[in-house]
PDB file of C-alpha atoms in Angstrom:
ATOM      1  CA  UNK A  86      52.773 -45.714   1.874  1.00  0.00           C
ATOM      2  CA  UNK A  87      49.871 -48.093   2.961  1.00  0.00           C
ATOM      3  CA  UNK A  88      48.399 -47.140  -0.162  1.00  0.00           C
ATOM      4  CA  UNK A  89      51.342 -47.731  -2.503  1.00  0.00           C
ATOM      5  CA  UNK A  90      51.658 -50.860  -0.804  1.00  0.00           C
ATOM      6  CA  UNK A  91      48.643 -52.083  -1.690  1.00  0.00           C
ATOM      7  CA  UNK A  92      49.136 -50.787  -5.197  1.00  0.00           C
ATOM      8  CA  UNK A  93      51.995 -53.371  -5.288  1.00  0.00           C
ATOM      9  CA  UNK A  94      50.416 -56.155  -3.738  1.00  0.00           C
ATOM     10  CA  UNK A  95      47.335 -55.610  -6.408  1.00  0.00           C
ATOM     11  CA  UNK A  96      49.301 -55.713  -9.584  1.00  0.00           C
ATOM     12  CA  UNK A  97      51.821 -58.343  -8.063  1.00  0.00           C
ATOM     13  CA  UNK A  98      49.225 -61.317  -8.337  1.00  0.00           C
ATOM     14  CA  UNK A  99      51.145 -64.118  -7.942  1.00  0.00           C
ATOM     15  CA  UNK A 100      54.410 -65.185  -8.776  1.00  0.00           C
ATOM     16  CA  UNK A 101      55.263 -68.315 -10.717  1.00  0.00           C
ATOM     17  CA  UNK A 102      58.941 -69.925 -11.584  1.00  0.00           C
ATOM     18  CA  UNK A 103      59.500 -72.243 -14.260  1.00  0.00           C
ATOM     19  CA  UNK A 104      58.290 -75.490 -12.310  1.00  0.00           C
ATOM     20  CA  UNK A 105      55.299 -74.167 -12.182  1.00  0.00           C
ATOM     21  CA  UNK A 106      55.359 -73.735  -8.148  1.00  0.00           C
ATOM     22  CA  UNK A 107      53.424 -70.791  -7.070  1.00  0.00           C
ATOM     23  CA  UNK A 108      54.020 -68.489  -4.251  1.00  0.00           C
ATOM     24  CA  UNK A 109      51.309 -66.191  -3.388  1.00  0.00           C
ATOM     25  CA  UNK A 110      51.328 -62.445  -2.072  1.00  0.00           C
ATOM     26  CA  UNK A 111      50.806 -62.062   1.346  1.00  0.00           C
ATOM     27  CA  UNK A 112      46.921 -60.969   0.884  1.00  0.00           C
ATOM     28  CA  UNK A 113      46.052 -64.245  -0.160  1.00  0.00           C
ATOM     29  CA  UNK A 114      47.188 -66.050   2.517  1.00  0.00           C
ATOM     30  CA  UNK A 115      44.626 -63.359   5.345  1.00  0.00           C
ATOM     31  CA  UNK A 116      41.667 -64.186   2.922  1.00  0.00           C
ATOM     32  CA  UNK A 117      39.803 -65.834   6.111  1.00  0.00           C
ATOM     33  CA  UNK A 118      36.293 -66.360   7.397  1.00  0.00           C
ATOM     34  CA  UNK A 119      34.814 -66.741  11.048  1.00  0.00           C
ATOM     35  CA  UNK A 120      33.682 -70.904   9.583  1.00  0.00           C
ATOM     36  CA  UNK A 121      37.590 -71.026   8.467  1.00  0.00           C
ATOM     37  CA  UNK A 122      39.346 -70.316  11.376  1.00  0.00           C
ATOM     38  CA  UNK A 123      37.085 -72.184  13.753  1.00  0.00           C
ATOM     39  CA  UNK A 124      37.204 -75.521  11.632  1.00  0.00           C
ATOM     40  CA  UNK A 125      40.777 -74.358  10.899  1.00  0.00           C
ATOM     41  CA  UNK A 126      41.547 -74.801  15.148  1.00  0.00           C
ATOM     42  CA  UNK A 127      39.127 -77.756  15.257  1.00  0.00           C
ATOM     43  CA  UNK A 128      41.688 -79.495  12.904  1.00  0.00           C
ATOM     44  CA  UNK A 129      44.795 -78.350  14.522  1.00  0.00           C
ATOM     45  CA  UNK A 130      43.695 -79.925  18.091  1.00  0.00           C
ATOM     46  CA  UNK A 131      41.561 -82.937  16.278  1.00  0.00           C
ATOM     47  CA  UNK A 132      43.101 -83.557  12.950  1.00  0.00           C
ATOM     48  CA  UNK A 133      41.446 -86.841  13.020  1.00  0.00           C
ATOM     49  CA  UNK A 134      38.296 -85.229  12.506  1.00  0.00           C
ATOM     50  CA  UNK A 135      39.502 -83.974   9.376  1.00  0.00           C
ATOM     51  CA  UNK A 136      38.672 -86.474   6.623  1.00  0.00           C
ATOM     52  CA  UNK A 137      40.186 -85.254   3.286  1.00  0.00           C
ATOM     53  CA  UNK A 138      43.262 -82.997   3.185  1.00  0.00           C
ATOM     54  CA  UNK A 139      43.352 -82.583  -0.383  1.00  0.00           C
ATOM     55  CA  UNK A 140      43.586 -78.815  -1.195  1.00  0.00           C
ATOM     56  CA  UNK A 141      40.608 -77.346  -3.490  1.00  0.00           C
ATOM     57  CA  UNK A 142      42.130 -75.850  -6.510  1.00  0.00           C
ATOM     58  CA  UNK A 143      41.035 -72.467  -7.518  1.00  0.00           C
ATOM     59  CA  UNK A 144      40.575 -72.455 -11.402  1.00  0.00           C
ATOM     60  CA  UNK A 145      37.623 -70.021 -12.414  1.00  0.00           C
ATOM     61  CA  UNK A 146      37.937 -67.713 -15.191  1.00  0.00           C
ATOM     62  CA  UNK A 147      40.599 -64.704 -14.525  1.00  0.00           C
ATOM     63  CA  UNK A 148      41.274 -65.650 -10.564  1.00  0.00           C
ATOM     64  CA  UNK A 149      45.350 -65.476 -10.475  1.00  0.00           C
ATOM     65  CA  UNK A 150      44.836 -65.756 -14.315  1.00  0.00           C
ATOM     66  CA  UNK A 151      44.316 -69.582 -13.782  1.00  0.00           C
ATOM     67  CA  UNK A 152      44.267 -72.627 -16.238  1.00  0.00           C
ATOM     68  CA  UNK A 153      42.489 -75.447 -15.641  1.00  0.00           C
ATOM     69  CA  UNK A 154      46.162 -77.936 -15.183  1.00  0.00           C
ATOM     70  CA  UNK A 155      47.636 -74.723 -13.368  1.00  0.00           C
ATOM     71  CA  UNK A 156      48.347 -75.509  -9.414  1.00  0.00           C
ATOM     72  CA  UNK A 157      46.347 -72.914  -8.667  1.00  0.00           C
ATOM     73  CA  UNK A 158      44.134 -73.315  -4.659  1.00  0.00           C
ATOM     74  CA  UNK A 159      41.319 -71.771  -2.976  1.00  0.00           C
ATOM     75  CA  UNK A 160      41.735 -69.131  -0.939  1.00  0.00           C
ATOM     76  CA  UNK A 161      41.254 -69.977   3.010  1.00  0.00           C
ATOM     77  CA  UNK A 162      38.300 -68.887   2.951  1.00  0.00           C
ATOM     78  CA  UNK A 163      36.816 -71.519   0.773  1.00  0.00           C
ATOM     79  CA  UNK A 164      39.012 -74.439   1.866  1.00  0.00           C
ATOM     80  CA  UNK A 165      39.576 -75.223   5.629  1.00  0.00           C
ATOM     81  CA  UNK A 166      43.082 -77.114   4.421  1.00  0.00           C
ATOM     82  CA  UNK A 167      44.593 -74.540   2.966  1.00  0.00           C
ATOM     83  CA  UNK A 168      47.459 -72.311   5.179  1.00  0.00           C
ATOM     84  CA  UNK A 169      47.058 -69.100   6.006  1.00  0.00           C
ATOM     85  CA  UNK A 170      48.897 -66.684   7.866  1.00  0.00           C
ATOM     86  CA  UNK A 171      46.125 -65.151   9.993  1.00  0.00           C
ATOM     87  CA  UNK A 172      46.227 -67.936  12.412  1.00  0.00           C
ATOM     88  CA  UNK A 173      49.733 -67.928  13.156  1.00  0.00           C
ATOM     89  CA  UNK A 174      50.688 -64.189  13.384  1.00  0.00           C
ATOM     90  CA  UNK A 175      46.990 -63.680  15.600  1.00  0.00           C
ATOM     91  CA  UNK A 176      48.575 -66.144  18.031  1.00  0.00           C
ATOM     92  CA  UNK A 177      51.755 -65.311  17.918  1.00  0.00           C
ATOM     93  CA  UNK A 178      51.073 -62.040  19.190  1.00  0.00           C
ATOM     94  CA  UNK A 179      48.863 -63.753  21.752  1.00  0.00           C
ATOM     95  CA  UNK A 180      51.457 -65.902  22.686  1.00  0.00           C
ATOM     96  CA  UNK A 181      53.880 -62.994  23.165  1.00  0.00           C
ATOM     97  CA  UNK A 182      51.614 -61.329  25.594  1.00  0.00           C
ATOM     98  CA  UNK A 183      50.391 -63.943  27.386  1.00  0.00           C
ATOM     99  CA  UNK A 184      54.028 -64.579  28.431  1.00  0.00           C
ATOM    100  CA  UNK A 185      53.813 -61.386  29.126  1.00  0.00           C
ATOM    101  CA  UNK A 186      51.240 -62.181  31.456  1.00  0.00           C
ATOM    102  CA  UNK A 187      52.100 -64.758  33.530  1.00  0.00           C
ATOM    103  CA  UNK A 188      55.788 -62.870  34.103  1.00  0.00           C
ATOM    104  CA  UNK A 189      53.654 -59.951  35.146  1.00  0.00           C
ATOM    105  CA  UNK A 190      51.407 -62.013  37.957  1.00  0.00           C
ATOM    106  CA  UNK A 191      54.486 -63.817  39.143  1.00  0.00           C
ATOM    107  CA  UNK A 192      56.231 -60.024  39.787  1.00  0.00           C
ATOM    108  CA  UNK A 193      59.343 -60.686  37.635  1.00  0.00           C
ATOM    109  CA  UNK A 194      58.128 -58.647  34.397  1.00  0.00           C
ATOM    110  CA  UNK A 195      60.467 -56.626  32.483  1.00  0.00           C
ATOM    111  CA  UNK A 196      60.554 -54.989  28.662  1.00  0.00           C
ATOM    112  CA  UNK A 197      63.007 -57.738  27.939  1.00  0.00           C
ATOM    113  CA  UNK A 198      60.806 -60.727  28.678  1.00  0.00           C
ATOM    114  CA  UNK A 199      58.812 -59.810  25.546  1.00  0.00           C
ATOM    115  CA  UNK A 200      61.378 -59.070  23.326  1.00  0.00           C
ATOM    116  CA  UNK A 201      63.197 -62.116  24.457  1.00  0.00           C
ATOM    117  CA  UNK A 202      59.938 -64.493  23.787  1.00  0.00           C
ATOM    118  CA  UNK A 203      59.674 -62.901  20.697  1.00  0.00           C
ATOM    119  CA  UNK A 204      63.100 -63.372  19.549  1.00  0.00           C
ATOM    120  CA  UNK A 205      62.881 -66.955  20.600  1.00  0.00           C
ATOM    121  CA  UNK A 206      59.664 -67.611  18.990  1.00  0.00           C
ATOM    122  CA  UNK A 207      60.764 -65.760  15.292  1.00  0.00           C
ATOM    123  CA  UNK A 208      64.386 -67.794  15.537  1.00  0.00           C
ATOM    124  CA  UNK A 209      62.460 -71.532  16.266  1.00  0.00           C
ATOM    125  CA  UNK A 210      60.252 -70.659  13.542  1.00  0.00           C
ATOM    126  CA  UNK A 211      62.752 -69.515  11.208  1.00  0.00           C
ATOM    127  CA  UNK A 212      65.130 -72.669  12.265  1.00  0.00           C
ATOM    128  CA  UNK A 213      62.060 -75.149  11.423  1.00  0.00           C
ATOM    129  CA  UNK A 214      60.951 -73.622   8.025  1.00  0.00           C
ATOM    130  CA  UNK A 215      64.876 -73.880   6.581  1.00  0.00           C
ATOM    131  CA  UNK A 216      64.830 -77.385   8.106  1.00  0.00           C
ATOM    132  CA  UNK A 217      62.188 -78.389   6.623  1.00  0.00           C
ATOM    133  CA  UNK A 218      62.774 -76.724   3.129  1.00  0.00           C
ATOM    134  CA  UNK A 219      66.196 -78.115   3.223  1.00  0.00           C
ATOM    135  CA  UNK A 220      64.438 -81.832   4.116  1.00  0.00           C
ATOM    136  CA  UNK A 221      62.155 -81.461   0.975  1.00  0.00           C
ATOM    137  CA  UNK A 222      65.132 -80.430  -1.304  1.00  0.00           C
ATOM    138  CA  UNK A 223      67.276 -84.100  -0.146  1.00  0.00           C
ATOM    139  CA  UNK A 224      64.222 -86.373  -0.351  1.00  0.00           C
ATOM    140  CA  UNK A 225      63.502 -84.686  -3.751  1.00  0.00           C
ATOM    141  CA  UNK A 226      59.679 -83.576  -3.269  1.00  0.00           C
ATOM    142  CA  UNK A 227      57.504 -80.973  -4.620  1.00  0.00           C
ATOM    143  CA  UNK A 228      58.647 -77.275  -3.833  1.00  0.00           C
ATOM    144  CA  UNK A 229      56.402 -75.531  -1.465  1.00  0.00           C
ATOM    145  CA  UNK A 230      56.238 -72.221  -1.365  1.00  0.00           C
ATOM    146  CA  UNK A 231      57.650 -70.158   2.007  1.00  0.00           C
ATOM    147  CA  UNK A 232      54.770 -68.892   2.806  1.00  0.00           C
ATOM    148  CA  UNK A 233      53.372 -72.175   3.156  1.00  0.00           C
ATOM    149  CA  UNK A 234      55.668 -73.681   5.096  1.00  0.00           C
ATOM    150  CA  UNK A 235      55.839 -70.696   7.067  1.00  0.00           C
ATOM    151  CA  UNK A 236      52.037 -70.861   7.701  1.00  0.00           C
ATOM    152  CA  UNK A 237      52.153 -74.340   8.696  1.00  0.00           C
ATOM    153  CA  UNK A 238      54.995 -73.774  11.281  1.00  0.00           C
ATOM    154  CA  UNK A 239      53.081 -70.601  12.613  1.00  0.00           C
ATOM    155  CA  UNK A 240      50.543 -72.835  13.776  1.00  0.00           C
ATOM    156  CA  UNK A 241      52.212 -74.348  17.174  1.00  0.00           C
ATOM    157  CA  UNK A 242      51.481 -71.322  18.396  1.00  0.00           C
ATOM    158  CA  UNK A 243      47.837 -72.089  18.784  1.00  0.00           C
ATOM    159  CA  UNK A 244      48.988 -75.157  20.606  1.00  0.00           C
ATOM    160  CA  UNK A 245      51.225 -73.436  22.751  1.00  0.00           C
ATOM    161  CA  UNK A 246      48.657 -70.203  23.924  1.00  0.00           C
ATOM    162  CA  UNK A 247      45.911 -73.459  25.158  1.00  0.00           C
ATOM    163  CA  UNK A 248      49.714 -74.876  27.367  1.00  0.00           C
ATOM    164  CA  UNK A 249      50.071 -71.816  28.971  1.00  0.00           C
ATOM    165  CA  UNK A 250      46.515 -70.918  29.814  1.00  0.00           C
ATOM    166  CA  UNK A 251      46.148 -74.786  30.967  1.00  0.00           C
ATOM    167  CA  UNK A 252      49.651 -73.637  33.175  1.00  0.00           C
ATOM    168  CA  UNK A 253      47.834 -70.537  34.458  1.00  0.00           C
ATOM    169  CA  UNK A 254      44.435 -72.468  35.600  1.00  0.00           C
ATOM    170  CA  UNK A 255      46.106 -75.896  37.223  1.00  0.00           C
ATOM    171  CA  UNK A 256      50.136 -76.555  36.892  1.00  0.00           C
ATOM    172  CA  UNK A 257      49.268 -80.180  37.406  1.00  0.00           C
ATOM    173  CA  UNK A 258      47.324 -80.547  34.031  1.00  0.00           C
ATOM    174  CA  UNK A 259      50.523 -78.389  32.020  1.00  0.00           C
ATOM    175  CA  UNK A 260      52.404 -81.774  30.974  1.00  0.00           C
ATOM    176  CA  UNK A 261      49.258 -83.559  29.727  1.00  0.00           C
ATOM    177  CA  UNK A 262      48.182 -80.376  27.556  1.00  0.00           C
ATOM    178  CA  UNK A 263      51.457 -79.493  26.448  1.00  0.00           C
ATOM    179  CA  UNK A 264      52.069 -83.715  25.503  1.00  0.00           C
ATOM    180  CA  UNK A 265      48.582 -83.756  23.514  1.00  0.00           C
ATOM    181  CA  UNK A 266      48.849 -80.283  21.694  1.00  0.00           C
ATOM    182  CA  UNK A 267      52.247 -81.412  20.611  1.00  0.00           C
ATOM    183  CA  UNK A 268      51.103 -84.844  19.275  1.00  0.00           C
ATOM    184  CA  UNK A 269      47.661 -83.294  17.386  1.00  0.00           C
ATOM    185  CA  UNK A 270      50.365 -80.555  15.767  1.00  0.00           C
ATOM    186  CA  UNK A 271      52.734 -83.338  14.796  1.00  0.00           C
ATOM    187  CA  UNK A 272      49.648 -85.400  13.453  1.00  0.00           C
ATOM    188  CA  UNK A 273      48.008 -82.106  11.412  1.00  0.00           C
ATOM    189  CA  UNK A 274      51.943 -81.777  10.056  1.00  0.00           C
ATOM    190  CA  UNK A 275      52.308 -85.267   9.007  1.00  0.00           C
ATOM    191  CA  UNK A 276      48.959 -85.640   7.107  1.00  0.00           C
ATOM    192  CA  UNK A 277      49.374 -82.141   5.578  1.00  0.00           C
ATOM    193  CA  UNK A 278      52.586 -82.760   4.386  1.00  0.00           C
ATOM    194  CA  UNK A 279      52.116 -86.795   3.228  1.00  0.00           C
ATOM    195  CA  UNK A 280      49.693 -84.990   0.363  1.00  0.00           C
ATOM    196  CA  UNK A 281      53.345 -82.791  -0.836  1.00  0.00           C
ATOM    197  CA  UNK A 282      55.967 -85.727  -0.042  1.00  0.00           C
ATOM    198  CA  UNK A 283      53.682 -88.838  -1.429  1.00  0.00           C
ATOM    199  CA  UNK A 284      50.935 -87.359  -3.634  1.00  0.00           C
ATOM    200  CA  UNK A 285      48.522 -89.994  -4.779  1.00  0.00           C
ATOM    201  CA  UNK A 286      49.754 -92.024  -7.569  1.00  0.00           C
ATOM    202  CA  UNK A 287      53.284 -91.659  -7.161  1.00  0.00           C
ATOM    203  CA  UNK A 288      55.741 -93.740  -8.860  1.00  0.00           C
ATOM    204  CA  UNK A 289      58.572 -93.954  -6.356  1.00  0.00           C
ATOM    205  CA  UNK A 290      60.692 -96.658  -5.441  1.00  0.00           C
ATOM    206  CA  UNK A 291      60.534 -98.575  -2.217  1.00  0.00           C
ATOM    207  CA  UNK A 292      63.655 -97.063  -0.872  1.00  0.00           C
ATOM    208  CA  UNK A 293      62.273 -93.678  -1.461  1.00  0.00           C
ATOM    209  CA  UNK A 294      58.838 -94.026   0.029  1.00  0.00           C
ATOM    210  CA  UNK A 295      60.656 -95.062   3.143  1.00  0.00           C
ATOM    211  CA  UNK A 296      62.829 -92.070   3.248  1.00  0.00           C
ATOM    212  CA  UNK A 297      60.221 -89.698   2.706  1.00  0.00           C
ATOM    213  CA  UNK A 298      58.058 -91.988   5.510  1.00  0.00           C
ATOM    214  CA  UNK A 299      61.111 -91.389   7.887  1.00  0.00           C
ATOM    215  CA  UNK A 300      60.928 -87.411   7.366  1.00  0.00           C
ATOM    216  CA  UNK A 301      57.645 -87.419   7.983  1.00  0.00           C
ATOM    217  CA  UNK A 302      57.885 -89.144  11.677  1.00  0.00           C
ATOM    218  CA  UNK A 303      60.703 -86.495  11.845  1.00  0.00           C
ATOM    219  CA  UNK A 304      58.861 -83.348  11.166  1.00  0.00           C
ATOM    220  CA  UNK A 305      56.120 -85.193  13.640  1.00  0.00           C
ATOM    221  CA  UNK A 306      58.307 -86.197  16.365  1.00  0.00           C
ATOM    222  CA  UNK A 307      60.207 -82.514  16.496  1.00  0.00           C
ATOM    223  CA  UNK A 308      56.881 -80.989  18.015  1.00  0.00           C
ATOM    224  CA  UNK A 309      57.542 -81.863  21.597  1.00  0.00           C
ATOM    225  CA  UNK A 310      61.209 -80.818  21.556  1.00  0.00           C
ATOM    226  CA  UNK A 311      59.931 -77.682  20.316  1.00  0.00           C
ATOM    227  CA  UNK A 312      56.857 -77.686  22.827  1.00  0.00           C
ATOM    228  CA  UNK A 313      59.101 -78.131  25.299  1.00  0.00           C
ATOM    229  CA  UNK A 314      61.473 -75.139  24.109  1.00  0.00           C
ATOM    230  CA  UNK A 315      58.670 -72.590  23.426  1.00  0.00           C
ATOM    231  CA  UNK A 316      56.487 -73.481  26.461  1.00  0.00           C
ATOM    232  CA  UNK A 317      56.788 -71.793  30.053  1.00  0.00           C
ATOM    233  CA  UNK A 318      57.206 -74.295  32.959  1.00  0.00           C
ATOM    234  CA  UNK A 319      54.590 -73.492  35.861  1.00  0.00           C
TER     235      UNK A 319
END
């Protein structure tokens, strides 16, 4: 089966619909380097160090059968702004167990507590990426494919793994931590997103720039309700 599966994946490539929006197989998306994922969690807790979040595109001869005005990006690897889905399912798992964890040293662990964290985890994260697909569809922006916007919600988990570590070592610093990874996560969302819902030379009307504005202080401000949610009190 593993091998039939990757059969699959190899002669999938990547799918395109009449827009021209591309969603990419899985495999593209755990195309990551050591350098990646290190400047990749520098940006998530200091995405003001980041100082261009324009995507590289990815348009030499015969990768994903690419033409040079085809929206075509790098793989992870070779751009630290593009999503990928390492990340987010590395510390989700981590999250998961970590729960785990601190359940364990406090002497009320169970099978459930897992599951449960799980469940809770995959539903906020499934909640957030229809929200936010069904915000882009009203304020008329570019499509994006899901497992973009799935890799881009996956990421709070990174956030929330330093909360409850912070929770574990002093309970008094948990509110700071969890305030500040919220606010970094709603800051990386907000500039990743302003490239999709106000690319560069856009021709929209006043009215609609404010809209699209608005949603992005919404998909911002939703991180510490979500924080708050996900995250274990100490």
């Amino acid at each position: 089966m593993p091998g039939l599966a990757g059969q699959l994946f190899g002669q999938a490539g990547a799918a395109v619909d009449q827009t021209g929006s591309f969603i990419y197989i899985p495999k593209y998306y755990f195309q990551v380097s050591n350098q990646y994922v290190t400047k990749k969690i520098l940006y998530l807790f200091c995405p003001f160090l980041n100082k261009s979040w324009r995507r590289k595109a990815a348009v030499e001869e015969g990768q994903f059968d690419a033409k040079p005005d085809d929206n075509v990006f790098a793989a992870p690897r070779d751009d630290p702004n593009a999503p990928d889905l390492y990340i987010p399912l590395m510390f989700f798992v981590t999250y998961i167990l970590l729960v785990g964890f601190i359940f364990g040293a406090k002497g009320k662990f169970t099978p459930q507590v897992m599951a449960s964290t799980g469940s809770l985890g995959l539903g906020v994260l499934t909640l957030e990426v229809l929200m936010i697909r069904a915000g882009l569809y009203l304020i008329n922006a570019k499509s994006v494919p899901w497992f973009d916007l799935i890799a881009y919600r996956g990421y709070k988990f990174v956030g929330l793994v330093v909360v409850l570590l912070v929770s574990c070592i002093h309970r008094y610093c948990y509110y700071p931590v969890l305030v500040y990874c919220a606010a970094m996560m709603g800051l990386f969302l907000m500039r990743t997103y302003r490239r999709i819902i106000l690319p560069p030379g856009h021709s929209l009307s006043n009215g609609d720039v404010a809209k699209r504005n608005y949603f992005l202080l919404f998909i911002a401000v939703v991180q510490f309700p979500i924080y708050w949610v996900l995250a274990l009190r100490p």
